[in-house]
Amino acid sequence: MEIMVGDFSDDNRSGIDSSLHRISAIRNRKLQIIGLTCRVGRAMSGSAEIIRDLVEEGGSILVIGPPGVGKTTLIREIARMLADDQGKRVIIVDTSNEIGGDGDVPHAGIGHARRMQVPNVNMQHNVMIEAVENHMPQAIIIDEIGTELEALAASTIAQRGVQLVGTAHGMTIDNIIKNPSLQILVGGIESVTLGDEEARKRKVQKTILERKGPPTFTCAVEMISRTECRVHHRLDATVDAILAGKTPLFEIRQMDTRSDDSLKTAQIHGNELVEEYEAKSIGTGNGDEVESDEENENYALDHFEKPKTGGYVRRSSPVCVYTYKILEADLLQVAQVMGLEDNIDVTDDIETADAILASSSEMKHNPWIRGVAKFHHLPVFVIKSNTMAQMVKAVRTILGFESFGSTLKRPTKSSLDIEIEDDAPKRKPTLEEIDALEEVRLAIEYIVIPGGEPVELLPRCSEIIARQLELVESYQLTAENSGTELNPRLQILPLRTNKKTSLKSSKSCSTLQKETSTKPLTGSSGGTSVSRLPLLPQ
């Protein structure tokens, strides 16, 4: 039987016509071929089912793995999936004819995807740009991004609204970060010098490594074997965690080779197994388990004490909180201002945590965080914004000082999910009330808390002073009347409230409200023309 082997190109690779096999040459010093390496190529239908959900989401995918682990087989099936199943215009930039096979007619394994051959290995980046400019692709498949020019071309393609699927050699994303030629794929790395105050706030050295910009790819897949991979749903968050010296969150997926329609997936934080189940719908990430609301409530009653306020608080002290995308220094500063630094602590190890604190935006982009919380049986406290008021309310709710009442939500396959809601006003405030409350907020967040200095507010009417008192109390601070009967005003004190002081402040506040309400105000200094505090920064 005669086998037609093509000519060897400048990268010493050749192929067999109408097949996916690859033959590489070993030459001596006289450039004579003295050895061959034959690699068998296969088109394995269903090999990309393990990441079908990532492909269908339309984001750019970076596949990382050592040589021979099956990266080319995976992206070949991804090309067929995009072209045949989703009907997209797919262009394959095939450098050594490894994806589509040797010859002018590509292998049937890529489906209806089109293939562009590269005449010279050094021209791959030019062919990548040409594919975008000339052939209107919706998706581009690239194998073995290895040079800085190819990485720059991939970054350009990703910024033009084209779904990009590429491979790179390496064991983990950390290898890509340390590769100077491929750093741009993860956003680029730069050295940043912080100020003394910022370095103390972050608890890091003054010179740190940070990501320059957004990564080229949306998510990344680290191939461990042909049937197992690690999925990083957000490549930017993974890179930031690695640069900060933390263990990133990722998901381990395993293909069950014993059956054709079953996939085992697991979510992992570091080396800890979080969740494992079988999904009949391959790659959807949704299991068939349903945990009832009653089971969630029973767990909360078993692991938390329920005070009279209606919240839950861990029996162990202090409470360890794992923060996700929230600065630890901000939470510790709020706890210190509230005088609860001995009752709450921040941990980087989710296994030792008692609760998880995250923002609502991160929970929307990363719903799989609830799977991490479910395995460790942790409640998830969700804040809408990283404002000081929301952080104060979150701390109070975590420690059980404030009821979350109807805000308790128990979604399917999730641990306890508690949303920290904003205090919505009962009626529409006037412009003067808005200005007065903003005056209180700025004074507390910029002067009282950071500097520990008292601030005297502008004169206001009794109704507005009552609203200001409520806001001051929500920050766990005290206030006193420093004005006159004709011009009542508040002075915010940098004093933490406790059980005794809170009783005194509540009595003084009620007394102040009575005095200001029973004694009418005269003059025009009630606050019609209001200006902000002169010492507050713009």
Coordinates of C-alpha atoms in Angstrom, one line a residue:
M1 CA 0.0 0.0 0.0
E2 CA 1.4 3.3 -1.1
I3 CA 1.0 6.3 1.3
M4 CA 1.4 9.8 -0.2
V5 CA 3.3 11.9 2.3
G6 CA 3.4 15.6 1.5
D7 CA 6.4 17.8 1.4
F8 CA 8.0 19.0 4.7
S9 CA 7.5 22.7 5.4
D10 CA 9.9 25.0 7.1
D11 CA 8.6 23.8 10.5
N12 CA 9.6 20.2 9.5
R13 CA 6.0 19.0 9.5
S14 CA 4.1 17.1 6.9
G15 CA 0.9 15.2 6.6
I16 CA -1.0 12.5 4.8
D17 CA -3.6 13.6 2.3
S18 CA -7.2 13.2 3.5
S19 CA -6.1 12.3 7.0
L20 CA -5.4 14.1 10.3
H21 CA -2.1 12.3 10.9
R22 CA 1.1 14.4 11.3
I23 CA 4.6 13.4 10.5
S24 CA 7.5 15.5 11.9
A25 CA 11.1 15.1 10.6
I26 CA 14.4 14.9 12.6
R27 CA 17.3 16.2 10.5
N28 CA 21.1 16.0 11.0
R29 CA 23.5 18.9 10.7
K30 CA 23.5 18.5 6.9
L31 CA 19.7 19.0 7.0
Q32 CA 19.1 15.4 5.9
I33 CA 16.1 13.6 7.4
I34 CA 17.3 10.8 9.7
G35 CA 14.2 10.2 11.8
L36 CA 10.4 10.6 11.8
T37 CA 7.8 11.2 14.5
C38 CA 4.3 10.0 13.5
R39 CA 1.4 11.4 15.5
V40 CA -2.1 9.9 14.9
G41 CA -4.9 12.4 14.5
R42 CA -8.5 11.6 15.1
A43 CA -11.8 13.5 14.8
M44 CA -13.6 12.5 18.0
S45 CA -17.2 13.5 18.0
G46 CA -18.4 14.6 21.4
S47 CA -15.0 15.4 22.8
A48 CA -16.0 19.1 23.2
E49 CA -19.3 18.3 25.1
I50 CA -17.4 18.8 28.3
I51 CA -17.3 22.6 27.6
R52 CA -20.4 22.9 25.4
D53 CA -21.9 25.6 27.7
L54 CA -18.8 27.7 27.3
V55 CA -18.9 27.4 23.5
E56 CA -22.5 28.3 23.3
E57 CA -22.1 31.4 25.5
G58 CA -20.1 33.0 22.7
G59 CA -17.1 34.0 24.8
S60 CA -13.5 33.6 23.7
I61 CA -11.9 30.4 25.0
L62 CA -8.2 29.7 25.7
V63 CA -7.2 26.1 25.9
I64 CA -4.0 25.4 27.8
G65 CA -2.3 22.0 28.1
P66 CA 1.0 20.2 27.6
P67 CA 1.8 18.6 24.2
G68 CA -0.2 15.5 23.4
V69 CA -3.0 16.1 25.8
G70 CA -5.6 16.6 23.1
K71 CA -5.9 20.3 22.6
T72 CA -6.1 20.1 18.8
T73 CA -8.7 17.3 18.9
L74 CA -10.8 19.5 21.3
I75 CA -10.7 22.7 19.1
R76 CA -11.3 20.6 16.0
E77 CA -14.6 19.4 17.5
I78 CA -15.3 23.0 18.7
A79 CA -15.0 24.2 15.1
R80 CA -17.5 21.6 14.0
M81 CA -19.8 22.4 16.8
L82 CA -19.8 26.1 16.0
A83 CA -20.2 25.6 12.2
D84 CA -22.8 22.7 12.2
D85 CA -24.7 23.0 15.5
Q86 CA -24.8 26.8 15.7
G87 CA -24.6 27.7 12.1
K88 CA -21.8 30.2 12.5
R89 CA -19.2 31.3 9.9
V90 CA -16.1 29.6 11.2
I91 CA -12.6 30.2 9.9
I92 CA -9.7 27.9 11.0
V93 CA -6.2 29.3 10.7
D94 CA -4.4 26.0 10.2
T95 CA -0.6 26.5 10.4
S96 CA 0.6 23.0 9.8
N97 CA -2.6 21.5 8.4
E98 CA -3.1 19.7 11.7
I99 CA -6.7 20.8 12.4
G100 CA -8.1 20.2 8.9
G101 CA -5.7 17.6 7.6
D102 CA -3.3 17.7 4.7
G103 CA -4.4 18.6 1.2
D104 CA -6.6 21.3 -0.2
V105 CA -9.8 19.6 0.8
P106 CA -10.2 19.7 4.6
H107 CA -11.1 16.7 6.6
A108 CA -14.8 16.1 7.3
G109 CA -14.1 16.3 11.0
I110 CA -14.3 20.1 11.0
G111 CA -17.8 20.1 9.5
H112 CA -18.8 23.1 7.5
A113 CA -16.0 25.2 8.9
R114 CA -13.6 26.8 6.4
R115 CA -9.9 26.4 6.6
M116 CA -7.1 28.9 5.7
Q117 CA -3.7 27.3 5.3
V118 CA -0.5 29.2 6.3
P119 CA 2.3 29.0 3.7
N120 CA 5.0 29.9 6.2
V121 CA 5.0 29.4 10.0
N122 CA 6.2 33.0 10.4
M123 CA 3.1 34.3 8.6
Q124 CA 0.5 32.9 10.9
H125 CA -0.2 36.3 12.5
N126 CA -0.7 37.8 9.1
V127 CA -3.1 35.1 8.1
M128 CA -5.1 35.6 11.3
I129 CA -5.6 39.3 10.5
E130 CA -6.4 38.5 6.9
A131 CA -9.1 36.0 8.0
V132 CA -10.9 38.8 9.9
E133 CA -10.6 41.4 7.2
N134 CA -11.5 39.3 4.2
H135 CA -13.9 36.5 5.2
M136 CA -16.3 38.0 7.8
P137 CA -16.0 35.2 10.4
Q138 CA -18.1 34.9 13.5
A139 CA -15.6 32.6 15.1
I140 CA -11.9 32.0 14.5
I141 CA -10.0 28.8 15.6
I142 CA -6.2 29.1 16.1
D143 CA -3.9 26.3 17.2
E144 CA -0.6 26.8 19.1
I145 CA -0.3 30.5 19.8
G146 CA 3.4 30.7 20.5
T147 CA 4.9 34.0 19.5
E148 CA 4.4 37.6 20.6
L149 CA 3.1 38.6 17.1
E150 CA 0.5 35.8 17.2
A151 CA -0.6 36.9 20.7
L152 CA -0.9 40.5 19.5
A153 CA -2.9 39.3 16.5
A154 CA -5.2 37.3 18.7
S155 CA -5.7 40.3 21.0
T156 CA -6.7 42.4 17.9
I157 CA -9.2 39.7 16.7
A158 CA -10.8 39.5 20.1
Q159 CA -11.4 43.3 20.1
R160 CA -13.2 43.1 16.8
G161 CA -16.3 41.2 18.0
V162 CA -15.1 37.8 16.8
Q163 CA -15.4 34.7 19.0
L164 CA -11.8 33.4 19.4
V165 CA -10.8 29.8 20.3
G166 CA -7.1 29.3 20.6
T167 CA -4.6 26.9 22.3
A168 CA -1.2 27.5 24.0
H169 CA 1.3 25.2 25.5
G170 CA 1.5 25.2 29.3
M171 CA 0.3 23.4 32.3
T172 CA -1.6 26.2 34.1
I173 CA -2.5 29.9 33.6
D174 CA 0.4 30.7 35.8
N175 CA 2.7 29.4 33.0
I176 CA 1.1 31.8 30.6
I177 CA 1.6 34.7 33.1
K178 CA 5.3 33.9 33.4
N179 CA 5.7 33.6 29.6
P180 CA 6.8 37.0 28.3
S181 CA 5.6 36.2 24.7
L182 CA 2.1 35.2 25.8
Q183 CA 1.4 37.6 28.7
I184 CA -0.8 39.7 26.5
L185 CA -3.3 36.8 26.3
V186 CA -4.1 37.3 29.9
G187 CA -4.0 41.1 29.8
G188 CA -0.3 41.8 30.3
I189 CA 1.6 42.2 33.5
E190 CA 3.1 45.3 34.9
S191 CA 4.9 46.3 38.1
V192 CA 3.1 49.0 40.2
T193 CA 4.4 51.0 43.1
L194 CA 1.9 51.8 45.7
G195 CA 1.9 54.6 48.3
D196 CA 2.5 53.9 51.9
E197 CA -1.2 54.2 52.9
E198 CA -2.5 52.1 50.0
A199 CA 0.1 49.4 50.7
R200 CA -1.0 49.3 54.4
K201 CA -4.6 49.1 53.4
R202 CA -4.0 46.2 51.1
K203 CA -1.5 44.6 53.5
V204 CA 1.0 44.1 50.7
Q205 CA 4.5 45.3 49.7
K206 CA 4.8 48.7 48.0
T207 CA 5.8 47.1 44.6
I208 CA 3.3 44.6 43.3
L209 CA 2.3 43.0 40.0
E210 CA -1.0 43.9 38.4
R211 CA -2.8 43.2 35.2
K212 CA -2.4 45.9 32.6
G213 CA -5.7 45.5 30.8
P214 CA -8.5 43.1 30.0
P215 CA -7.4 39.6 28.8
T216 CA -7.8 38.5 25.2
F217 CA -9.9 35.5 26.2
T218 CA -13.0 35.5 28.4
C219 CA -12.4 32.1 30.0
A220 CA -9.7 29.5 30.1
V221 CA -9.7 25.7 30.0
E222 CA -6.7 23.8 31.5
M223 CA -6.6 20.3 30.1
I224 CA -5.4 17.7 32.6
S225 CA -6.2 14.8 30.4
R226 CA -8.5 13.9 27.5
T227 CA -11.4 13.4 29.9
E228 CA -10.6 15.9 32.6
C229 CA -10.1 19.7 32.6
R230 CA -10.1 22.7 34.9
V231 CA -12.5 25.6 33.8
H232 CA -11.8 29.2 34.8
H233 CA -15.1 31.0 34.1
R234 CA -13.5 34.4 34.4
L235 CA -9.9 34.7 33.2
D236 CA -9.5 38.2 34.6
A237 CA -10.5 37.2 38.1
T238 CA -8.1 34.2 37.9
V239 CA -5.2 36.3 36.9
D240 CA -5.9 38.9 39.6
A241 CA -6.0 36.2 42.2
I242 CA -2.8 34.6 41.1
L243 CA -1.0 38.0 41.0
A244 CA -2.4 38.7 44.5
G245 CA -0.9 35.4 45.8
K246 CA -4.4 33.8 46.3
T247 CA -5.7 30.5 45.0
P248 CA -8.2 31.2 42.2
L249 CA -11.7 29.7 42.0
F250 CA -12.0 27.1 39.2
E251 CA -14.2 24.2 38.2
I252 CA -13.1 20.7 37.5
R253 CA -15.0 18.7 34.9
Q254 CA -14.6 15.0 34.1
M255 CA -16.0 13.1 31.2
D256 CA -17.5 9.8 32.3
T257 CA -16.2 7.4 29.6
R258 CA -18.5 4.6 30.8
S259 CA -21.6 6.2 29.3
D260 CA -22.2 8.5 26.4
D261 CA -24.6 10.9 28.0
S262 CA -23.1 11.5 31.4
L263 CA -20.6 14.1 32.6
K264 CA -19.2 14.4 36.1
T265 CA -18.3 18.0 37.1
A266 CA -16.9 19.4 40.3
Q267 CA -16.3 22.9 41.5
I268 CA -12.9 23.4 43.2
H269 CA -11.4 26.1 45.4
G270 CA -7.7 25.3 45.5
N271 CA -7.5 21.6 46.2
E272 CA -10.8 21.3 48.0
L273 CA -13.6 19.3 46.4
V274 CA -16.7 21.4 46.5
E275 CA -19.4 19.7 44.5
E276 CA -19.8 16.5 42.4
Y277 CA -22.8 15.3 40.6
E278 CA -23.9 13.7 37.3
A279 CA -25.7 15.9 34.8
K280 CA -27.7 14.2 32.1
S281 CA -27.6 17.3 30.0
I282 CA -23.9 17.4 29.2
G283 CA -22.0 20.5 30.0
T284 CA -25.0 22.5 31.3
G285 CA -23.6 22.6 34.9
N286 CA -27.1 22.0 36.3
G287 CA -27.8 18.9 38.3
D288 CA -31.1 17.3 39.1
E289 CA -30.9 17.7 42.9
V290 CA -33.4 20.0 44.5
E291 CA -32.9 21.1 48.1
S292 CA -36.0 22.2 49.9
D293 CA -36.4 25.4 51.7
E294 CA -37.1 23.5 54.9
E295 CA -33.7 21.7 54.7
N296 CA -32.0 25.1 54.3
E297 CA -33.9 26.4 57.3
N298 CA -33.1 23.4 59.4
Y299 CA -29.4 23.7 58.6
A300 CA -29.4 27.4 59.6
L301 CA -31.1 26.5 62.9
D302 CA -28.5 23.7 63.5
H303 CA -25.4 25.9 62.8
F304 CA -26.5 29.3 63.8
E305 CA -28.2 30.9 66.8
K306 CA -31.3 32.9 66.1
P307 CA -31.5 36.0 68.2
K308 CA -34.7 38.0 68.8
T309 CA -33.9 40.3 65.9
G310 CA -34.5 37.4 63.5
G311 CA -30.9 37.1 62.0
Y312 CA -28.5 34.3 62.4
V313 CA -25.1 34.4 64.1
R314 CA -22.5 31.7 64.3
R315 CA -22.0 30.2 67.7
S316 CA -18.2 30.3 67.4
S317 CA -16.5 33.6 68.0
P318 CA -15.1 35.4 66.2
V319 CA -17.0 35.0 62.9
C320 CA -14.7 34.3 60.0
V321 CA -15.9 35.9 56.7
Y322 CA -14.6 34.9 53.3
T323 CA -14.9 38.0 51.0
Y324 CA -15.3 37.6 47.3
K325 CA -14.3 40.7 45.2
I326 CA -14.6 42.9 48.3
L327 CA -11.6 44.5 49.9
E328 CA -10.8 42.9 53.2
A329 CA -9.4 46.1 54.5
D330 CA -12.8 47.8 54.0
L331 CA -14.6 45.1 56.0
L332 CA -12.1 45.2 58.8
Q333 CA -12.2 49.0 59.0
V334 CA -16.0 48.9 59.3
A335 CA -15.8 46.3 62.0
Q336 CA -13.2 48.4 63.9
V337 CA -15.4 51.6 63.7
M338 CA -18.3 49.6 65.0
G339 CA -16.2 48.2 67.9
L340 CA -16.7 44.7 66.6
E341 CA -13.1 43.9 65.6
D342 CA -13.0 41.1 68.1
N343 CA -16.2 39.6 66.8
I344 CA -15.4 39.3 63.1
D345 CA -12.4 38.3 61.1
V346 CA -11.5 37.9 57.5
T347 CA -10.0 34.7 56.1
D348 CA -8.5 33.6 52.8
D349 CA -9.3 29.9 53.5
I350 CA -12.9 29.2 52.6
E351 CA -12.7 25.9 54.6
T352 CA -12.3 27.9 57.9
A353 CA -14.9 30.5 57.0
D354 CA -18.3 30.9 58.7
A355 CA -19.9 33.0 56.0
I356 CA -19.3 34.4 52.5
L357 CA -19.7 38.1 51.7
A358 CA -20.0 39.0 48.0
S359 CA -21.5 41.7 45.8
S360 CA -24.6 41.2 43.8
S361 CA -22.9 41.9 40.5
E362 CA -20.3 39.2 41.1
M363 CA -23.0 36.7 42.1
K364 CA -24.8 37.4 38.8
H365 CA -21.6 36.8 36.7
N366 CA -20.5 33.8 38.9
P367 CA -23.6 31.9 40.1
W368 CA -21.4 28.9 40.6
I369 CA -20.1 30.5 43.8
R370 CA -23.3 29.2 45.5
G371 CA -22.0 25.7 44.7
V372 CA -18.9 26.5 46.7
A373 CA -21.0 27.8 49.6
K374 CA -23.3 24.8 49.5
F375 CA -20.6 22.3 49.8
H376 CA -19.1 24.1 52.9
H377 CA -22.6 24.8 54.2
L378 CA -22.0 28.5 54.4
P379 CA -24.5 31.4 54.1
V380 CA -23.9 33.9 51.4
F381 CA -24.5 37.5 52.3
V382 CA -24.9 39.6 49.2
I383 CA -24.5 43.4 49.1
K384 CA -25.7 45.6 46.2
S385 CA -22.7 48.0 46.5
N386 CA -19.5 48.4 48.4
T387 CA -20.7 51.6 50.2
M388 CA -20.0 52.1 53.9
A389 CA -23.7 51.8 54.8
Q390 CA -24.1 48.5 53.0
M391 CA -20.9 47.2 54.7
V392 CA -22.2 48.3 58.2
K393 CA -25.6 46.6 57.6
A394 CA -23.8 43.4 56.3
V395 CA -21.7 43.2 59.5
R396 CA -24.8 43.7 61.7
T397 CA -26.7 41.0 59.8
I398 CA -23.8 38.5 59.8
L399 CA -23.4 39.0 63.6
G400 CA -27.2 38.7 64.1
F401 CA -27.7 42.3 65.3
E402 CA -30.1 43.0 62.5
S403 CA -32.9 41.0 61.1
F404 CA -32.9 40.0 57.4
G405 CA -36.6 38.9 57.7
S406 CA -38.1 38.6 54.2
T407 CA -34.8 39.2 52.5
L408 CA -33.9 35.5 53.0
K409 CA -33.8 33.8 49.7
R410 CA -33.1 30.1 49.2
P411 CA -32.5 29.3 45.5
T412 CA -32.4 25.7 44.2
K413 CA -29.1 23.8 44.8
S414 CA -27.8 26.6 47.0
S415 CA -26.9 27.4 50.5
L416 CA -28.5 30.1 52.5
D417 CA -28.6 33.3 50.3
I418 CA -29.1 36.5 52.2
E419 CA -29.4 39.7 50.4
I420 CA -28.5 42.9 52.2
E421 CA -31.0 45.5 50.9
D422 CA -30.8 49.2 51.0
D423 CA -33.1 51.1 53.3
A424 CA -35.7 52.5 50.9
P425 CA -37.3 55.7 52.1
K426 CA -41.0 55.6 52.9
R427 CA -41.7 58.8 50.9
K428 CA -39.9 60.8 48.3
P429 CA -37.3 63.0 50.1
T430 CA -37.0 66.7 49.4
L431 CA -33.9 68.2 48.0
E432 CA -33.1 69.7 51.4
E433 CA -33.4 66.2 53.0
I434 CA -31.2 64.7 50.3
D435 CA -28.5 67.4 50.8
A436 CA -28.7 66.9 54.6
L437 CA -28.3 63.1 54.4
E438 CA -25.5 63.5 51.9
E439 CA -23.8 65.9 54.3
V440 CA -24.0 63.2 57.1
R441 CA -22.7 60.5 54.8
L442 CA -19.7 62.5 53.6
A443 CA -18.9 63.7 57.0
I444 CA -18.9 60.2 58.5
E445 CA -17.0 58.4 55.6
Y446 CA -14.4 61.1 55.0
I447 CA -13.8 62.7 58.4
V448 CA -15.4 60.9 61.4
I449 CA -14.4 57.3 60.5
P450 CA -11.0 57.9 58.8
G451 CA -9.8 60.8 61.0
G452 CA -11.6 60.1 64.2
E453 CA -12.7 63.7 64.5
P454 CA -16.1 65.1 65.4
V455 CA -18.0 67.0 62.8
E456 CA -20.7 69.7 63.4
L457 CA -23.4 69.8 60.8
L458 CA -25.3 72.7 59.4
P459 CA -28.5 73.9 61.2
R460 CA -31.6 72.0 60.1
C461 CA -35.3 71.8 61.0
S462 CA -36.5 69.1 63.5
E463 CA -37.8 66.7 60.8
I464 CA -34.5 66.7 58.9
I465 CA -32.5 66.3 62.1
A466 CA -34.5 63.2 63.0
R467 CA -33.6 61.7 59.6
Q468 CA -29.9 62.6 60.1
L469 CA -30.0 60.9 63.5
E470 CA -31.3 57.7 61.9
L471 CA -28.5 57.7 59.4
V472 CA -25.9 58.4 62.1
E473 CA -27.2 55.5 64.2
S474 CA -27.0 53.2 61.2
Y475 CA -23.2 53.8 61.1
Q476 CA -23.1 52.8 64.8
L477 CA -22.0 56.3 65.8
T478 CA -23.4 58.8 68.3
A479 CA -24.5 62.4 67.9
E480 CA -25.4 65.3 70.2
N481 CA -27.2 68.6 69.9
S482 CA -24.6 71.3 69.6
G483 CA -26.8 74.1 68.4
T484 CA -29.3 76.5 70.1
E485 CA -33.0 76.5 70.3
L486 CA -33.3 78.8 67.3
N487 CA -30.6 77.0 65.3
P488 CA -30.6 73.3 66.2
R489 CA -27.8 71.3 64.7
L490 CA -26.1 67.9 65.2
Q491 CA -22.5 67.1 66.0
I492 CA -21.4 63.6 65.0
L493 CA -19.0 62.1 67.5
P494 CA -16.4 59.4 66.6
L495 CA -17.7 57.2 69.5
R496 CA -18.7 53.6 68.9
T497 CA -22.1 52.7 70.2
N498 CA -22.6 49.8 72.6
K499 CA -25.5 48.6 74.7
K500 CA -25.1 51.3 77.3
T501 CA -24.2 54.2 74.9
S502 CA -26.9 53.2 72.5
L503 CA -29.5 53.6 75.3
K504 CA -28.1 57.0 76.2
S505 CA -28.0 58.1 72.6
S506 CA -31.5 56.9 72.0
K507 CA -32.8 58.8 75.0
S508 CA -30.8 62.0 74.0
C509 CA -32.0 61.6 70.5
S510 CA -35.7 61.3 71.5
T511 CA -35.2 64.3 73.9
L512 CA -33.6 66.3 71.1
Q513 CA -36.5 65.5 68.7
K514 CA -39.0 66.5 71.4
E515 CA -37.2 69.8 72.0
T516 CA -36.9 70.7 68.4
S517 CA -40.5 69.7 67.6
T518 CA -42.1 71.5 70.6
K519 CA -40.1 74.7 70.1
P520 CA -40.9 76.4 66.9
L521 CA -38.0 77.8 64.8
T522 CA -37.8 81.4 63.9
G523 CA -35.7 83.1 61.3
S524 CA -34.7 81.9 57.9
S525 CA -31.8 79.7 59.0
G526 CA -33.9 76.6 58.9
G527 CA -31.9 75.3 55.9
T528 CA -33.4 76.7 52.7
S529 CA -30.0 77.7 51.4
V530 CA -27.7 74.8 52.1
S531 CA -24.1 74.3 51.2
R532 CA -21.9 71.3 51.8
L533 CA -19.2 71.0 54.4
P534 CA -16.2 73.2 53.4
L535 CA -13.6 70.6 54.6
L536 CA -15.1 67.7 52.6
P537 CA -13.2 66.7 49.4
Q538 CA -15.0 67.0 46.1

